[in-house]
Each structure stands twice: as C-alpha cells, then as structure tokens.
Amino acid sequence: MTAVEATPSTSRFTKHVPGLRLLLAYQRGWARADVVAGLVLAAILVPQGMAYAELAGLPAVTGLYTTIACLVGYALMGPSRVLVLGPDSSVSPLIFAALLPMLAASGDPATAITLAGMMALLVGAIEIGLGVAKLGFVADLLSVEVQVGYMNGLGITIIVGQLPKLFGFSTDADGFVDELRAFVSDLDKTNGPTVAIGLSTLALLLVLPRISKKVPAILVAIVGATVVSAALDASAHGVKTVGALPQGLPTPSLPWTELSDVGPLLVAALGITLVSLTDTIATSTSFAARRGEEVNPDQEMIGLGSANVAAGLFQGFAVSTSGSRTAVAEQSGAKSQVAGLVGAGAVAVMLLFLNSLLASLPQTALAAVVITAALSLMNLPELARLWRIRRTAFSLCLVATAGVVFFGVLEGILVAIALSILLFFRRSWWPHGAVLGRDGNGGWHRIDGRDDLEERAGIVVFRWEAPLFFANSGMFRQSIRKLVREKQPGWIVLQCEAVTDVDVTAAEKLQQLDEQLNGQGVRLAFVELRGRLEDLLLRYGLFETLDRDHFYPSVDAALAAIADEDATAAAPAAVQELDEEESH
C-alpha cells in the first residue's frame, strides 16, 4: 500500500479521524512489522482479556469481545501509533466494585453484561467530552522525571505480578508488598516443568534480540512454547495452558436496563475515567517521548472514549491503556495501529474458526513475554543521569516509582504530580537571586565563587530570577534590604530579564521598597524589563514613585547613565563647596 494524496476536503475530515489519516499515508514497508506485532499481540490479548473479564465479575468471553471492539475504536480515533488498549487490571476491580451492589439480588450474568456496557458508554461519553473541550492539559503535569518514574514503577509492578504465573502457581494477594510476600512464601508450590518452560522462554526473549534483530523473538518464543507444550503434553504434568476459546462474535446493541441505574453507574464511570485517563495519558506521553513523537492529549481522550463506546456496544466493558501490551507491540516492531487491527482480527478469527489454536500455549510463556516487555519499560540509565544533573528531579522520579509500586498507578502518578507542582511553586516562592559582576569581555555573571569579576563602587547589580508575585515579593524585598545593609550602595540596578510578570501585591511592595530606599539615599534602576511590564507598572501607578527615566535596555547602558547622573549631581555640589572655601 502506498501513501494517497489527500484532497482539501479529505484533509479536513481526516484531521478529526486519525485512523483514516494514517491509512491514507500508510507505507508498504510497515506491513510486515505490523502483521508480526499484531499476531504476537493476539497471543497476549486472548488470555489477558479473559482474565480481566473475570476480575470484573463478568463472563470470560466478554473480555475478548471488549478487546476486539476497543482496538478497532481506538485505531479509528486514537492518535498514537503503538498504544494498545484493552481490559486492564486497574479498571476491572472498579467495575466489579460498582456492579456488585447492583447485582446483589439477582446475580444474573446477562444483567451484569448490560450494566457493564452502560458504564462503558458513560465512560466513553465523558472522555470524548473532555477531549472535545480541549482539557488535555493534564499531560502537561507529567514531567520527564514523572514519566521515567512512572514507567519504572509500572515495570516493577508488572514483573512482580507475573512471577507466580512464571513459576506455575497463583496467589490471592493484592498490592505490590502482599504479592511479593505471597510469592516468596508460596515458592514451595513451584511446578518444575512450568518454571523450566517459563525461564527458557524468558531466556530466549532476552538473548535472541541480541543475536538478530530481524527474527521476531516474541513470535518465535510463543510458537516454540506452544509446540513444546503440545509435543510433551505439558498440561498432564501440571503446566497450566490457555485452553480452548469460546466460539462466536456478538452483534452490536445498545445496553440498557433502567433509568435508576444511570446514577450509580455515572458515579463509577467518573472514577474509571479518572483512572483510565491518567494511565492513558501517562503511558502515551512516555512512549511518545521514547519514540521522539508528540502527543495530542485532547485527541488521546477522544480515542480512548471511542474505544470505550465501541466496547460498550459489543457486550464489553470499560477499558484503559495497557503498558505491558503496548510494550509488547513496540518491542515487536509495530509501526502503526494496523498492528492493533491485526491483533483484533486474529482474536476474531480464533473466536470464529480456530478456538483451539492456542489451547496448548503455557501461561508461564505468556508471563515471560510480559516480564520481558516490563523490563523494556524501565529506564535505569535515565535515572542515573537525573542523579548526576539534578537531585530534586532524581528524588521526584523515585517518588513516582514508589507511588506506583506501593499505592497503585493512579495514586503514584497523583503523588508525583502533586510533588512536581509543589517543587515548582517552591522555586517560584524562593527563587534564586544573584549579585552580578563584569568580566574582562564585558559579560555579566554571578559573583559567587569568582574572583575575576568586577563590581562598580556604590552600585549593586542584582538579578531576580522569577516573576514577581504575591508569594515571593516579601523575599524580594528582604533580599534588596540585605544588600543595602551589607554593601551600602547608592544604586541598586535590577536585572529583570527573568521577570515575566508583576502582580498587584508585588507592585505595592515594590512601591513601598522604593520609598524606603529613597529615604536612605538609595535609588533603583531597572534593566531589560519587558515593555509589557513597563506598561503594567504605569497602570499600577508606580511611576509616581519610580523614576521613569531609570529603565534601561542593558546593564552597561544603566551604568553609563548613572555615571552621567552622578557627575551632573556632583557638579553643583563642588561649585558650592568652592564658594564656601573662597568666602572663608
């Protein structure tokens, strides 16, 4: 397939439908990689979809319906080329918690499916509304250190969660600490053949890519584990396998029970929206950064909402982004969302015609694939770089990791975002200020720790490195007063290049400071203050106290003007002094 030239009318339409835009620009060379990645994904999507459906309290087959529908919906409306959506471990428990009280009387599976579908539609509607309203600014709160910490934490939790399956047993633990403790205490339940197949698969996945990049290691591992399991009749030796799939596909329908159910479902939908959006934007931003791409968070919300609407219409339930499945797609070489469509198509084909194809696939092999993908999420070199360049960024990264590991994905991200905001405000509340000196080439630099810089007698050049606003104006005033006490200058030259705003409170304190300094014989001069801020100071009425002539384009211009002004002021004083001497 080659790229198709779009007409103006087509361009306007495809602007809002990323999937169609991608199809028009699809390159023939991507096809092989997308097909391989899609087939590999299918092997992961099937067991995970079924498992997360049961986690949500729904029939296992609904997880497969959800997987197919959401992948198609996101491929049409989602902007990311590699993001993989589907049933998720962070959303399924919320669905179960919401449906349980509503099903207490009947417990009817058909009613549960309908309620879950209604909830998915509500989640989708909310997410699409947020995207249309351009509320994707949430992504701006995810700094590099938060992204790295989130991905590291996600990798750790995925690995620990897969260890029991790798060793051939399961635990009922919930949460990182409990899961790790349960795994260690239940090691005596390890199944020998299971762990042998799992570790062999893991070794193959880690070693083969180092030998050859052209061989799809994950596909080789999945096919190999399935063939070995079938040949040795591994299930007879206690090795758990995927087993035969349910057969058939659902027809689209609008899920509806009663109007009284909308209220409770809407409350639950808001919580699920918060979880899925945070997870999706964090994962999308992180993977985009790894690939050198930009994220459109508003369209990401619309894509996620479309996936949820599609799932709700096909007997599915609410979905989110899967970091592990996205990592599998990326590691398998996926070039576009066609990989997701291939995966959805493969799941559909298996449901219709080949429901026994993966019956012999060991669960431990799937655990090995997921663990390998989780390892690829983690970025320890970047963590080491943050340690070298900025310790606060390193600490924030660790907080994000610890939050995800010990409190959960949503809670960890929220903690890290809150800390990011606090650190930002701290830097604004207590910004750096520096006394400047001149070097031999005419440049101005902070004098701390340098003996080669010159200061002009009677003049202090001071740089303020933040906007002036209510929270830091007090510290600004204290800094100036301290300089006056220590250096007793006649002039304070304020280098204002970094001052991007002056609010009303700061303006009043600046006026008070100027009046106090004038009383002490000290005058203020402003250098490189933005014209917009000069106009703002005029509206504030500060030019009644501040001398409008004391605003200069550069430090050197200010010093030259001050020298002329001091010389002019000194001349009459010298004449008067001479007259007094002659009179005596």
Coordinates of C-alpha atoms in Angstrom, one line a residue:
M1 CA 0.0 0.0 0.0
T2 CA 1.4 3.5 -0.9
A3 CA 0.5 6.9 0.5
V4 CA -2.5 8.5 -1.1
E5 CA -2.6 12.2 -1.8
A6 CA -5.4 13.8 0.2
T7 CA -7.7 16.4 -1.2
P8 CA -8.5 19.6 0.9
S9 CA -12.0 18.2 1.8
T10 CA -10.4 14.8 2.8
S11 CA -7.8 16.6 4.9
R12 CA -10.5 18.5 6.8
F13 CA -12.2 15.2 7.5
T14 CA -9.1 13.2 8.4
K15 CA -8.0 15.9 10.8
H16 CA -10.6 14.6 13.2
V17 CA -10.2 10.9 12.3
P18 CA -6.5 10.0 12.8
G19 CA -7.1 6.4 11.7
L20 CA -8.2 7.4 8.3
R21 CA -5.3 9.9 8.0
L22 CA -2.9 7.1 8.9
L23 CA -4.4 4.8 6.3
L24 CA -4.0 7.4 3.6
A25 CA -0.3 7.7 4.5
Y26 CA 0.4 4.1 5.2
Q27 CA 3.7 2.8 3.8
R28 CA 4.1 -0.6 2.3
G29 CA 7.3 -1.3 4.3
W30 CA 5.3 -1.2 7.6
A31 CA 3.1 -4.1 6.7
R32 CA 5.3 -7.0 7.7
A33 CA 6.2 -5.4 11.1
D34 CA 2.6 -4.6 11.8
V35 CA 1.4 -8.1 10.9
V36 CA 4.1 -9.8 13.1
A37 CA 3.4 -7.4 16.0
G38 CA -0.4 -8.0 15.6
L39 CA 0.0 -11.7 15.7
V40 CA 2.2 -11.5 18.8
L41 CA -0.3 -9.2 20.4
A42 CA -3.1 -11.7 19.8
A43 CA -1.3 -14.3 21.8
I44 CA -1.2 -11.8 24.8
L45 CA -4.7 -10.3 24.2
V46 CA -6.6 -13.5 24.5
P47 CA -5.6 -14.7 28.0
Q48 CA -5.4 -11.2 29.5
G49 CA -8.8 -10.3 28.1
M50 CA -10.4 -13.3 29.6
A51 CA -8.6 -12.9 32.9
Y52 CA -9.6 -9.3 33.3
A53 CA -13.2 -10.0 32.4
E54 CA -13.3 -12.5 35.3
L55 CA -11.7 -9.9 37.5
A56 CA -14.5 -7.5 36.7
G57 CA -17.1 -10.2 37.6
L58 CA -18.1 -10.9 34.0
P59 CA -18.0 -13.9 31.8
A60 CA -14.6 -14.5 30.4
V61 CA -15.7 -14.3 26.8
T62 CA -16.7 -10.6 27.3
G63 CA -13.0 -9.8 27.7
L64 CA -12.4 -11.0 24.1
Y65 CA -15.4 -9.0 22.8
T66 CA -14.0 -5.9 24.6
T67 CA -10.6 -6.5 23.2
I68 CA -11.7 -6.6 19.6
A69 CA -14.1 -3.6 19.8
C70 CA -11.8 -1.3 21.7
L71 CA -8.8 -1.9 19.4
V72 CA -10.9 -1.1 16.3
G73 CA -12.4 2.0 18.0
Y74 CA -9.0 3.3 19.1
A75 CA -7.4 2.5 15.7
L76 CA -10.0 4.8 14.1
M77 CA -9.9 7.7 16.5
G78 CA -6.7 7.4 18.6
P79 CA -3.6 9.4 17.6
S80 CA -0.9 7.1 19.0
R81 CA 0.7 4.6 16.6
V82 CA 1.6 2.0 19.2
L83 CA -0.7 2.5 22.1
V84 CA -2.7 -0.7 22.9
L85 CA -5.9 -0.5 24.8
G86 CA -7.9 -3.3 26.4
P87 CA -9.3 -4.8 29.6
D88 CA -7.0 -3.6 32.4
S89 CA -6.1 -4.7 35.9
S90 CA -6.6 -1.1 37.2
V91 CA -10.1 -0.7 35.8
S92 CA -11.6 -4.2 36.2
P93 CA -11.7 -4.1 40.0
L94 CA -13.5 -0.8 39.9
I95 CA -16.1 -2.3 37.5
F96 CA -16.6 -5.3 39.9
A97 CA -17.0 -2.9 42.9
A98 CA -19.6 -0.9 41.0
L99 CA -21.6 -3.9 39.7
L100 CA -21.5 -6.0 42.9
P101 CA -24.2 -4.0 44.9
M102 CA -26.4 -3.6 41.8
L103 CA -26.4 -7.4 41.3
A104 CA -26.7 -8.4 44.9
A105 CA -30.3 -9.5 44.4
S106 CA -30.1 -11.4 41.1
G107 CA -26.5 -12.1 40.2
D108 CA -27.7 -12.6 36.6
P109 CA -24.7 -12.6 34.1
A110 CA -26.8 -11.1 31.4
T111 CA -27.7 -8.1 33.6
A112 CA -24.1 -7.7 34.6
I113 CA -23.0 -7.6 30.9
T114 CA -25.7 -4.9 30.2
L115 CA -24.7 -2.8 33.2
A116 CA -21.0 -3.0 32.3
G117 CA -21.9 -2.0 28.8
M118 CA -23.9 1.0 30.0
M119 CA -20.9 2.0 32.2
A120 CA -18.5 1.8 29.3
L121 CA -20.8 4.1 27.2
L122 CA -20.9 6.6 30.1
V123 CA -17.1 6.4 30.4
G124 CA -16.7 6.9 26.7
A125 CA -19.1 9.9 26.6
I126 CA -17.2 11.6 29.5
E127 CA -13.8 11.1 27.8
I128 CA -15.0 12.3 24.4
G129 CA -16.5 15.3 26.1
L130 CA -13.2 16.1 27.8
G131 CA -11.3 15.8 24.6
V132 CA -13.7 18.0 22.6
A133 CA -13.5 20.6 25.4
K134 CA -9.7 20.6 25.0
L135 CA -8.9 19.5 28.5
G136 CA -5.8 17.6 27.6
F137 CA -3.6 19.9 29.6
V138 CA -3.4 17.1 32.2
A139 CA -0.5 15.8 30.1
D140 CA 1.5 19.0 30.9
L141 CA 1.7 17.9 34.5
L142 CA 3.8 14.8 33.5
S143 CA 7.4 16.0 33.5
V144 CA 10.3 13.8 32.3
E145 CA 11.1 12.6 35.8
V146 CA 7.5 11.7 36.4
Q147 CA 7.3 9.8 33.2
V148 CA 10.5 7.9 33.9
G149 CA 9.5 7.2 37.5
Y150 CA 6.0 6.1 36.3
M151 CA 7.4 3.7 33.7
N152 CA 10.0 2.2 36.2
G153 CA 7.3 1.7 38.8
L154 CA 5.0 0.1 36.2
G155 CA 7.7 -2.2 35.1
I156 CA 8.4 -3.4 38.7
T157 CA 4.7 -4.0 39.5
I158 CA 4.2 -5.9 36.2
I159 CA 7.2 -8.2 36.9
V160 CA 6.2 -8.9 40.5
G161 CA 2.6 -9.6 39.4
Q162 CA 3.8 -12.1 36.7
L163 CA 6.3 -14.1 38.9
P164 CA 3.7 -16.5 40.4
K165 CA 2.4 -17.4 36.9
L166 CA 6.0 -17.8 35.7
F167 CA 6.6 -20.4 38.5
G168 CA 3.3 -22.2 38.0
F169 CA 1.1 -21.1 40.8
S170 CA -1.2 -18.3 41.8
T171 CA -1.8 -16.1 44.8
D172 CA -4.7 -14.1 46.2
A173 CA -2.6 -11.2 47.2
D174 CA -3.4 -7.6 46.2
G175 CA -0.8 -4.9 46.1
F176 CA 3.0 -5.0 45.5
V177 CA 4.1 -5.8 49.0
D178 CA 1.5 -8.5 49.5
E179 CA 2.1 -10.0 46.1
L180 CA 5.9 -10.2 46.7
R181 CA 5.4 -11.7 50.2
A182 CA 2.9 -14.2 48.9
F183 CA 5.2 -15.2 46.0
V184 CA 8.2 -15.8 48.4
S185 CA 6.1 -17.8 50.9
D186 CA 4.5 -19.9 48.2
L187 CA 7.7 -20.9 46.4
D188 CA 7.3 -24.4 47.6
K189 CA 4.3 -24.7 45.2
T190 CA 6.5 -24.2 42.2
N191 CA 5.8 -26.6 39.3
G192 CA 9.1 -27.8 37.8
P193 CA 8.0 -28.2 34.2
T194 CA 6.3 -24.8 34.3
V195 CA 9.2 -22.9 35.6
A196 CA 11.5 -24.7 33.1
I197 CA 9.3 -23.6 30.2
G198 CA 8.9 -20.1 31.6
L199 CA 12.6 -19.5 32.2
S200 CA 13.6 -21.0 28.9
T201 CA 11.1 -18.7 27.2
L202 CA 12.4 -15.7 29.1
A203 CA 16.0 -16.5 28.2
L204 CA 15.1 -16.8 24.6
L205 CA 13.3 -13.5 24.6
L206 CA 16.3 -11.7 26.2
V207 CA 19.1 -13.4 24.2
L208 CA 17.6 -13.7 20.7
P209 CA 17.2 -9.9 20.0
R210 CA 21.0 -9.5 20.9
I211 CA 21.8 -12.1 18.2
S212 CA 19.4 -11.0 15.4
K213 CA 17.1 -8.0 15.2
K214 CA 15.3 -9.4 12.1
V215 CA 14.0 -12.5 13.9
P216 CA 10.7 -11.7 15.8
A217 CA 11.8 -13.1 19.2
I218 CA 8.4 -12.9 20.8
L219 CA 6.6 -14.8 18.0
V220 CA 9.4 -17.5 18.0
A221 CA 9.0 -17.8 21.7
I222 CA 5.2 -18.1 21.7
V223 CA 5.2 -20.6 18.8
G224 CA 8.0 -22.6 20.3
A225 CA 6.5 -22.8 23.8
T226 CA 3.1 -23.9 22.3
V227 CA 4.8 -26.6 20.1
V228 CA 6.9 -27.9 23.0
S229 CA 3.9 -27.9 25.4
A230 CA 1.8 -29.9 22.9
A231 CA 4.5 -32.3 22.0
L232 CA 5.3 -33.1 25.6
D233 CA 1.7 -33.0 26.8
A234 CA 2.8 -30.4 29.4
S235 CA -0.7 -30.0 30.8
A236 CA -0.5 -33.6 32.1
H237 CA 2.5 -32.5 34.2
G238 CA 0.7 -29.6 35.8
V239 CA 1.6 -26.9 33.3
K240 CA -1.4 -24.5 33.0
T241 CA -2.3 -23.6 29.4
V242 CA -4.6 -21.1 27.8
G243 CA -7.1 -23.9 26.7
A244 CA -9.8 -23.7 24.1
L245 CA -11.6 -20.4 23.5
P246 CA -15.3 -19.7 23.5
Q247 CA -16.7 -19.5 19.9
G248 CA -18.6 -16.8 18.1
L249 CA -18.9 -12.9 18.0
P250 CA -21.6 -10.6 19.4
T251 CA -23.9 -8.4 17.4
P252 CA -23.9 -4.6 18.3
S253 CA -26.6 -3.4 20.6
L254 CA -27.4 -0.5 22.9
P255 CA -27.0 -1.8 26.5
W256 CA -29.9 -0.5 28.8
T257 CA -31.6 -1.6 32.0
E258 CA -33.4 1.1 33.9
L259 CA -33.1 4.8 34.3
S260 CA -32.4 4.4 38.1
D261 CA -29.2 2.6 37.3
V262 CA -27.7 5.6 35.5
G263 CA -26.9 7.5 38.7
P264 CA -24.8 4.8 40.4
L265 CA -23.1 3.9 37.1
L266 CA -22.3 7.5 36.4
V267 CA -20.5 7.9 39.7
A268 CA -18.5 4.8 39.0
A269 CA -17.8 6.0 35.4
L270 CA -16.3 9.2 36.8
G271 CA -13.8 7.2 38.9
I272 CA -13.0 4.9 36.0
T273 CA -12.5 7.9 33.7
L274 CA -10.0 9.4 36.1
V275 CA -8.0 6.2 36.4
S276 CA -8.1 5.4 32.7
L277 CA -7.3 8.9 31.5
T278 CA -4.4 9.3 33.9
D279 CA -3.0 5.9 32.9
T280 CA -3.5 6.5 29.2
I281 CA -2.0 10.0 29.0
A282 CA 0.9 8.9 31.2
T283 CA 1.6 5.9 29.0
S284 CA 1.0 7.7 25.8
T285 CA 3.3 10.5 26.8
S286 CA 6.1 8.2 28.0
F287 CA 6.0 6.0 24.8
A288 CA 5.9 9.1 22.6
A289 CA 8.9 10.5 24.3
R290 CA 10.8 7.2 23.7
R291 CA 9.9 7.4 20.0
G292 CA 10.6 11.1 19.5
E293 CA 6.9 11.8 18.8
E294 CA 4.4 14.4 20.1
V295 CA 1.3 13.6 22.0
N296 CA -2.1 15.2 21.3
P297 CA -3.8 14.6 24.7
D298 CA -7.1 16.0 23.6
Q299 CA -7.3 13.5 20.7
E300 CA -6.0 10.8 23.0
M301 CA -9.1 11.4 25.2
I302 CA -11.3 11.2 22.2
G303 CA -9.6 8.0 21.1
L304 CA -9.9 6.4 24.5
G305 CA -13.6 7.5 24.7
S306 CA -14.3 6.0 21.2
A307 CA -12.7 2.7 22.3
N308 CA -15.0 2.6 25.4
V309 CA -18.1 3.4 23.3
A310 CA -17.2 0.6 20.9
A311 CA -16.7 -1.8 23.8
G312 CA -20.0 -0.9 25.3
L313 CA -21.9 -1.5 22.1
F314 CA -20.4 -5.0 21.7
Q315 CA -21.1 -6.6 25.1
G316 CA -17.9 -5.3 26.5
F317 CA -16.8 -3.2 29.5
A318 CA -14.7 -0.1 30.2
V319 CA -11.0 -0.2 29.1
S320 CA -7.8 1.6 29.6
T321 CA -4.3 1.6 28.2
S322 CA -2.1 -1.4 28.9
G323 CA 1.6 -0.5 29.5
S324 CA 2.7 -4.2 29.1
R325 CA 0.7 -4.8 25.9
T326 CA 1.9 -1.5 24.4
A327 CA 5.5 -2.5 25.3
V328 CA 4.9 -5.9 23.6
A329 CA 3.7 -4.1 20.5
E330 CA 6.6 -1.7 20.4
Q331 CA 9.2 -4.4 21.1
S332 CA 7.6 -6.5 18.3
G333 CA 8.3 -3.6 15.9
A334 CA 4.7 -2.2 15.4
K335 CA 4.7 0.8 13.1
S336 CA 1.1 1.8 13.4
Q337 CA -2.4 0.9 14.8
V338 CA -2.7 -1.6 12.0
A339 CA -0.9 -3.9 14.4
G340 CA -3.8 -3.5 16.8
L341 CA -6.3 -4.2 14.0
V342 CA -4.3 -7.3 13.0
G343 CA -4.5 -8.4 16.7
A344 CA -8.2 -7.7 16.8
G345 CA -8.7 -9.6 13.6
A346 CA -6.7 -12.6 14.9
V347 CA -8.8 -12.7 18.0
A348 CA -11.9 -12.6 15.9
V349 CA -10.7 -15.4 13.6
M350 CA -9.8 -17.5 16.6
L351 CA -13.2 -17.0 18.1
L352 CA -14.9 -18.0 14.9
F353 CA -12.8 -20.7 13.5
L354 CA -9.6 -21.6 15.5
N355 CA -10.8 -21.6 19.1
S356 CA -8.4 -24.4 19.9
L357 CA -5.3 -22.9 18.2
L358 CA -3.7 -21.7 21.5
A359 CA -5.1 -24.4 23.7
S360 CA -1.6 -25.7 24.4
L361 CA 0.1 -22.3 25.0
P362 CA 1.5 -22.4 28.5
Q363 CA 0.5 -19.5 30.8
T364 CA 4.1 -19.3 32.0
A365 CA 5.3 -18.4 28.5
L366 CA 2.9 -15.5 28.5
A367 CA 4.3 -14.4 31.8
A368 CA 7.8 -14.5 30.3
V369 CA 6.6 -12.3 27.4
V370 CA 5.0 -9.8 29.8
I371 CA 8.1 -9.7 32.0
T372 CA 10.3 -9.0 29.0
A373 CA 8.1 -6.2 28.0
A374 CA 8.1 -4.8 31.5
L375 CA 11.9 -4.8 31.5
S376 CA 11.9 -2.7 28.3
L377 CA 9.7 -0.1 30.1
M378 CA 12.3 0.6 32.7
N379 CA 15.0 3.2 32.1
L380 CA 17.7 3.0 34.8
P381 CA 20.3 4.9 32.7
E382 CA 18.0 7.9 32.7
L383 CA 17.6 7.6 36.5
A384 CA 21.4 7.7 36.8
R385 CA 21.5 10.8 34.6
L386 CA 18.9 12.6 36.8
W387 CA 21.1 11.8 39.8
R388 CA 24.1 13.5 38.1
I389 CA 22.3 16.6 36.8
R390 CA 19.7 17.4 39.4
R391 CA 19.0 15.7 42.7
T392 CA 15.5 17.1 43.1
A393 CA 14.5 15.6 39.7
F394 CA 16.0 12.3 40.8
S395 CA 14.0 12.4 44.0
L396 CA 10.8 13.2 42.2
C397 CA 11.5 10.2 39.9
L398 CA 11.9 7.9 42.8
V399 CA 8.7 9.2 44.4
A400 CA 6.8 8.5 41.2
T401 CA 8.2 5.0 41.1
A402 CA 7.5 4.3 44.8
G403 CA 4.0 5.8 44.5
V404 CA 3.1 3.4 41.6
V405 CA 4.7 0.4 43.3
F406 CA 3.3 0.9 46.8
F407 CA 0.0 2.8 46.2
G408 CA -1.0 1.9 42.7
V409 CA -0.7 3.5 39.2
L410 CA -3.2 6.3 39.8
E411 CA -2.2 7.2 43.3
G412 CA 1.5 7.1 42.4
I413 CA 1.1 9.5 39.5
L414 CA -1.1 11.8 41.5
V415 CA 1.5 11.9 44.3
A416 CA 4.3 12.6 41.8
I417 CA 2.3 15.3 40.1
A418 CA 1.4 17.0 43.4
L419 CA 5.1 17.0 44.3
S420 CA 6.0 18.4 40.9
I421 CA 3.6 21.3 41.5
L422 CA 4.9 21.9 45.0
L423 CA 8.5 22.0 43.8
F424 CA 7.6 24.4 41.0
F425 CA 5.9 26.7 43.5
R426 CA 8.8 26.3 45.8
R427 CA 11.2 27.5 43.1
S428 CA 8.8 30.4 42.5
W429 CA 8.4 31.2 46.1
W430 CA 12.1 31.1 46.9
P431 CA 13.8 31.8 43.6
H432 CA 17.4 32.4 43.1
G433 CA 18.7 36.0 43.2
A434 CA 22.3 36.8 42.3
V435 CA 24.7 39.8 42.6
L436 CA 26.4 40.2 39.2
G437 CA 29.9 41.3 38.3
R438 CA 31.6 42.1 35.0
D439 CA 34.3 40.0 33.3
G440 CA 37.0 41.2 31.1
N441 CA 34.9 40.7 28.0
G442 CA 32.1 42.8 29.2
G443 CA 29.8 40.0 30.2
W444 CA 27.9 40.0 33.5
H445 CA 27.9 36.9 35.7
R446 CA 27.0 36.0 39.3
I447 CA 30.0 36.8 41.5
D448 CA 29.6 33.7 43.9
G449 CA 32.9 31.8 44.0
R450 CA 34.6 34.0 41.3
D451 CA 37.4 36.4 41.8
D452 CA 37.8 37.6 38.2
L453 CA 34.6 39.7 38.2
E454 CA 34.5 43.5 38.8
E455 CA 31.8 45.4 40.7
R456 CA 31.3 49.1 40.3
A457 CA 31.7 51.1 43.5
G458 CA 28.5 52.3 45.0
I459 CA 26.4 50.2 42.6
V460 CA 25.0 46.7 43.1
V461 CA 23.7 44.9 40.0
F462 CA 21.2 42.3 41.2
R463 CA 19.4 39.7 39.1
W464 CA 16.0 38.4 40.2
E465 CA 15.3 35.0 38.5
A466 CA 11.5 34.7 38.7
P467 CA 8.2 36.5 38.2
L468 CA 7.4 39.0 41.0
F469 CA 4.1 38.0 42.6
F470 CA 2.4 37.9 46.0
A471 CA 4.2 34.8 47.3
N472 CA 7.8 35.9 46.7
S473 CA 7.6 39.7 46.8
G474 CA 8.4 39.6 50.5
M475 CA 11.6 37.6 49.9
F476 CA 12.5 40.0 47.1
R477 CA 12.2 43.0 49.4
Q478 CA 14.3 41.2 52.1
S479 CA 17.0 40.4 49.6
I480 CA 17.3 44.1 48.5
R481 CA 17.3 45.3 52.1
K482 CA 20.0 42.8 53.0
L483 CA 22.2 44.0 50.0
V484 CA 21.7 47.7 51.1
R485 CA 22.8 46.8 54.7
E486 CA 25.8 44.9 53.6
K487 CA 27.1 46.9 50.7
Q488 CA 25.6 50.4 51.4
P489 CA 25.3 51.3 47.7
G490 CA 23.9 54.5 46.2
W491 CA 22.2 52.5 43.4
I492 CA 20.5 49.1 43.1
V493 CA 20.4 48.0 39.4
L494 CA 17.8 45.3 39.0
Q495 CA 18.5 43.0 36.1
C496 CA 14.9 41.9 35.1
E497 CA 15.4 39.6 32.1
A498 CA 13.8 36.7 34.0
V499 CA 10.9 38.7 35.4
T500 CA 7.9 37.7 33.3
D501 CA 5.2 39.2 35.5
V502 CA 4.5 41.7 38.3
D503 CA 1.2 41.3 40.1
V504 CA -0.7 43.8 42.2
T505 CA 0.7 42.7 45.5
A506 CA 4.3 42.7 44.3
A507 CA 3.7 46.2 42.7
E508 CA 2.6 47.6 46.0
K509 CA 5.6 46.2 47.9
L510 CA 7.9 47.4 45.1
Q511 CA 6.5 50.9 45.6
Q512 CA 6.9 50.7 49.4
L513 CA 10.5 49.4 48.9
D514 CA 11.4 52.3 46.6
E515 CA 10.1 54.9 49.0
Q516 CA 12.1 53.3 51.9
L517 CA 15.3 53.2 49.8
N518 CA 14.9 56.8 48.7
G519 CA 14.7 57.7 52.3
Q520 CA 18.1 56.0 52.8
G521 CA 19.6 57.7 49.8
V522 CA 19.4 54.6 47.6
R523 CA 17.9 54.7 44.1
L524 CA 16.5 51.8 41.9
A525 CA 17.2 51.3 38.3
F526 CA 15.6 48.6 36.1
V527 CA 17.4 46.8 33.2
E528 CA 15.8 44.6 30.5
L529 CA 12.3 44.9 31.9
R530 CA 9.8 43.9 29.2
G531 CA 7.8 46.7 27.6
R532 CA 4.6 44.9 28.6
L533 CA 5.6 45.1 32.2
E534 CA 6.6 48.8 32.0
D535 CA 3.1 49.5 30.7
L536 CA 1.7 47.4 33.6
L537 CA 3.7 49.4 36.2
L538 CA 2.3 52.6 34.6
R539 CA -1.3 51.3 35.1
Y540 CA -0.4 50.3 38.7
G541 CA 0.6 54.0 39.2
L542 CA 4.2 53.1 40.3
F543 CA 5.7 55.9 38.2
E544 CA 4.5 58.3 40.9
T545 CA 7.4 57.0 43.0
L546 CA 9.7 55.1 40.5
D547 CA 11.6 57.4 38.2
R548 CA 10.6 56.5 34.6
D549 CA 14.0 57.6 33.3
H550 CA 15.6 54.8 35.3
F551 CA 14.6 52.0 32.9
Y552 CA 17.4 50.8 30.6
P553 CA 18.0 48.3 27.8
S554 CA 21.2 46.9 29.3
V555 CA 23.4 46.9 32.4
D556 CA 26.1 48.9 30.6
A557 CA 23.6 51.5 29.5
A558 CA 22.3 51.8 33.0
L559 CA 25.9 52.2 34.4
A560 CA 26.7 54.9 31.8
A561 CA 23.5 56.8 32.6
I562 CA 24.2 56.5 36.4
A563 CA 27.7 57.8 35.9
D564 CA 26.4 60.8 34.0
E565 CA 23.7 61.5 36.5
D566 CA 26.1 61.3 39.5
A567 CA 28.5 63.6 37.7
T568 CA 25.8 66.1 37.0
A569 CA 24.6 66.0 40.6
A570 CA 28.2 66.3 41.8
A571 CA 29.0 69.4 39.8
P572 CA 26.7 71.9 41.7
A573 CA 27.9 70.5 45.0
A574 CA 31.5 71.0 44.0
V575 CA 30.8 74.6 43.0
Q576 CA 29.0 75.3 46.2
E577 CA 31.9 73.8 48.2
L578 CA 34.4 76.0 46.3
D579 CA 32.3 79.1 47.0
E580 CA 32.2 78.3 50.7
E581 CA 36.0 78.0 50.8
E582 CA 36.5 81.3 49.0
S583 CA 34.2 83.1 51.4
H584 CA 36.4 82.0 54.3

